């Protein structure tokens, strides 16, 4: 039997694999904005969804500051970014 790994170790392995995949480092995704929130920090948090799935998204303050229109829940958008892992929750996100 292999030695058990910690949750943190497994999450770090998943993060390294996802974030080294060139197909996931420059992606365009279309979907409907849902659960839109603007944090006090200026970062934007939302999900993009379609009829089959959803992905959590983060837009950092520096990018959000360049928006000419603030997205709203229900908007159809095309987003550009990379897929990464937020280790604290073990979730992947754009």
Short mmCIF file of C-alpha atoms in Angstrom, two decimals:
data_model
loop_
_atom_site.label_atom_id
_atom_site.label_comp_id
_atom_site.label_asym_id
_atom_site.label_seq_id
_atom_site.Cartn_x
_atom_site.Cartn_y
_atom_site.Cartn_z
CA UNK A 1 0.00 0.00 0.00
CA UNK A 2 1.22 3.49 -0.81
CA UNK A 3 1.72 5.98 1.99
CA UNK A 4 -1.40 8.14 2.48
CA UNK A 5 -1.17 11.76 1.39
CA UNK A 6 -2.64 14.78 3.10
CA UNK A 7 -5.48 16.78 1.57
CA UNK A 8 -3.03 19.63 1.04
CA UNK A 9 -0.56 17.40 -0.79
CA UNK A 10 -3.21 16.00 -3.14
CA UNK A 11 -4.62 19.47 -3.80
CA UNK A 12 -1.12 20.77 -4.58
CA UNK A 13 -0.60 17.92 -7.07
CA UNK A 14 -3.94 18.66 -8.76
CA UNK A 15 -3.11 22.39 -8.85
CA UNK A 16 0.30 21.74 -10.44
CA UNK A 17 -1.18 19.44 -13.09
CA UNK A 18 -4.06 21.74 -14.00
CA UNK A 19 -1.95 24.86 -14.05
CA UNK A 20 0.75 23.27 -16.24
CA UNK A 21 -1.75 22.18 -18.93
CA UNK A 22 -1.29 24.59 -21.84
CA UNK A 23 -4.89 23.97 -22.98
CA UNK A 24 -6.15 25.51 -19.73
CA UNK A 25 -3.83 28.52 -19.55
CA UNK A 26 -5.36 30.63 -22.32
CA UNK A 27 -9.07 29.92 -22.60
CA UNK A 28 -12.16 31.76 -23.78
CA UNK A 29 -15.42 30.64 -22.17
CA UNK A 30 -18.96 31.73 -22.95
CA UNK A 31 -21.72 31.49 -20.40
CA UNK A 32 -24.27 33.24 -18.26
CA UNK A 33 -23.09 35.21 -15.24
CA UNK A 34 -24.59 34.09 -11.94
CA UNK A 35 -23.95 34.83 -8.26
CA UNK A 36 -22.13 38.07 -9.13
CA UNK A 37 -20.46 39.84 -6.19
CA UNK A 38 -18.01 42.72 -5.99
CA UNK A 39 -15.83 42.46 -2.91
CA UNK A 40 -14.66 45.46 -0.88
CA UNK A 41 -11.18 44.67 -2.24
CA UNK A 42 -12.44 45.44 -5.76
CA UNK A 43 -12.18 41.82 -6.92
CA UNK A 44 -15.20 40.36 -8.74
CA UNK A 45 -16.53 36.90 -7.91
CA UNK A 46 -19.12 35.10 -10.03
CA UNK A 47 -19.94 31.87 -11.81
CA UNK A 48 -20.31 31.23 -15.51
CA UNK A 49 -22.92 28.64 -16.33
CA UNK A 50 -24.65 26.96 -19.23
CA UNK A 51 -27.23 24.18 -19.38
CA UNK A 52 -24.64 21.54 -18.48
CA UNK A 53 -22.18 22.98 -15.97
CA UNK A 54 -20.79 25.99 -14.17
CA UNK A 55 -17.33 27.29 -13.28
CA UNK A 56 -16.44 29.74 -10.53
CA UNK A 57 -14.60 32.85 -11.69
CA UNK A 58 -12.49 35.57 -10.14
CA UNK A 59 -11.58 38.85 -11.78
CA UNK A 60 -8.83 40.66 -9.92
CA UNK A 61 -9.24 44.32 -9.07
CA UNK A 62 -6.68 45.44 -11.67
CA UNK A 63 -8.69 43.81 -14.48
CA UNK A 64 -12.06 44.86 -13.04
CA UNK A 65 -10.90 48.50 -13.05
CA UNK A 66 -10.58 48.35 -16.86
CA UNK A 67 -14.19 47.22 -17.43
CA UNK A 68 -16.41 49.71 -19.22
CA UNK A 69 -19.57 47.89 -18.08
CA UNK A 70 -19.99 45.96 -14.85
CA UNK A 71 -21.40 42.46 -15.45
CA UNK A 72 -24.65 41.45 -13.77
CA UNK A 73 -26.18 38.10 -12.96
CA UNK A 74 -28.04 36.92 -16.06
CA UNK A 75 -25.67 38.57 -18.56
CA UNK A 76 -24.33 36.41 -21.39
CA UNK A 77 -20.57 36.99 -21.60
CA UNK A 78 -17.37 35.65 -23.06
CA UNK A 79 -14.55 35.50 -20.52
CA UNK A 80 -10.83 35.08 -21.08
CA UNK A 81 -8.38 33.69 -18.57
CA UNK A 82 -6.76 30.59 -17.19
CA UNK A 83 -7.99 27.68 -15.12
CA UNK A 84 -6.41 27.48 -11.68
CA UNK A 85 -7.02 25.92 -8.30
CA UNK A 86 -7.92 27.82 -5.14
CA UNK A 87 -6.23 25.50 -2.68
CA UNK A 88 -8.10 26.58 0.46
CA UNK A 89 -11.38 25.21 -0.92
CA UNK A 90 -9.94 22.67 -3.35
CA UNK A 91 -11.96 24.25 -6.15
CA UNK A 92 -10.92 24.98 -9.70
CA UNK A 93 -11.79 28.36 -11.14
CA UNK A 94 -11.27 30.69 -14.06
#
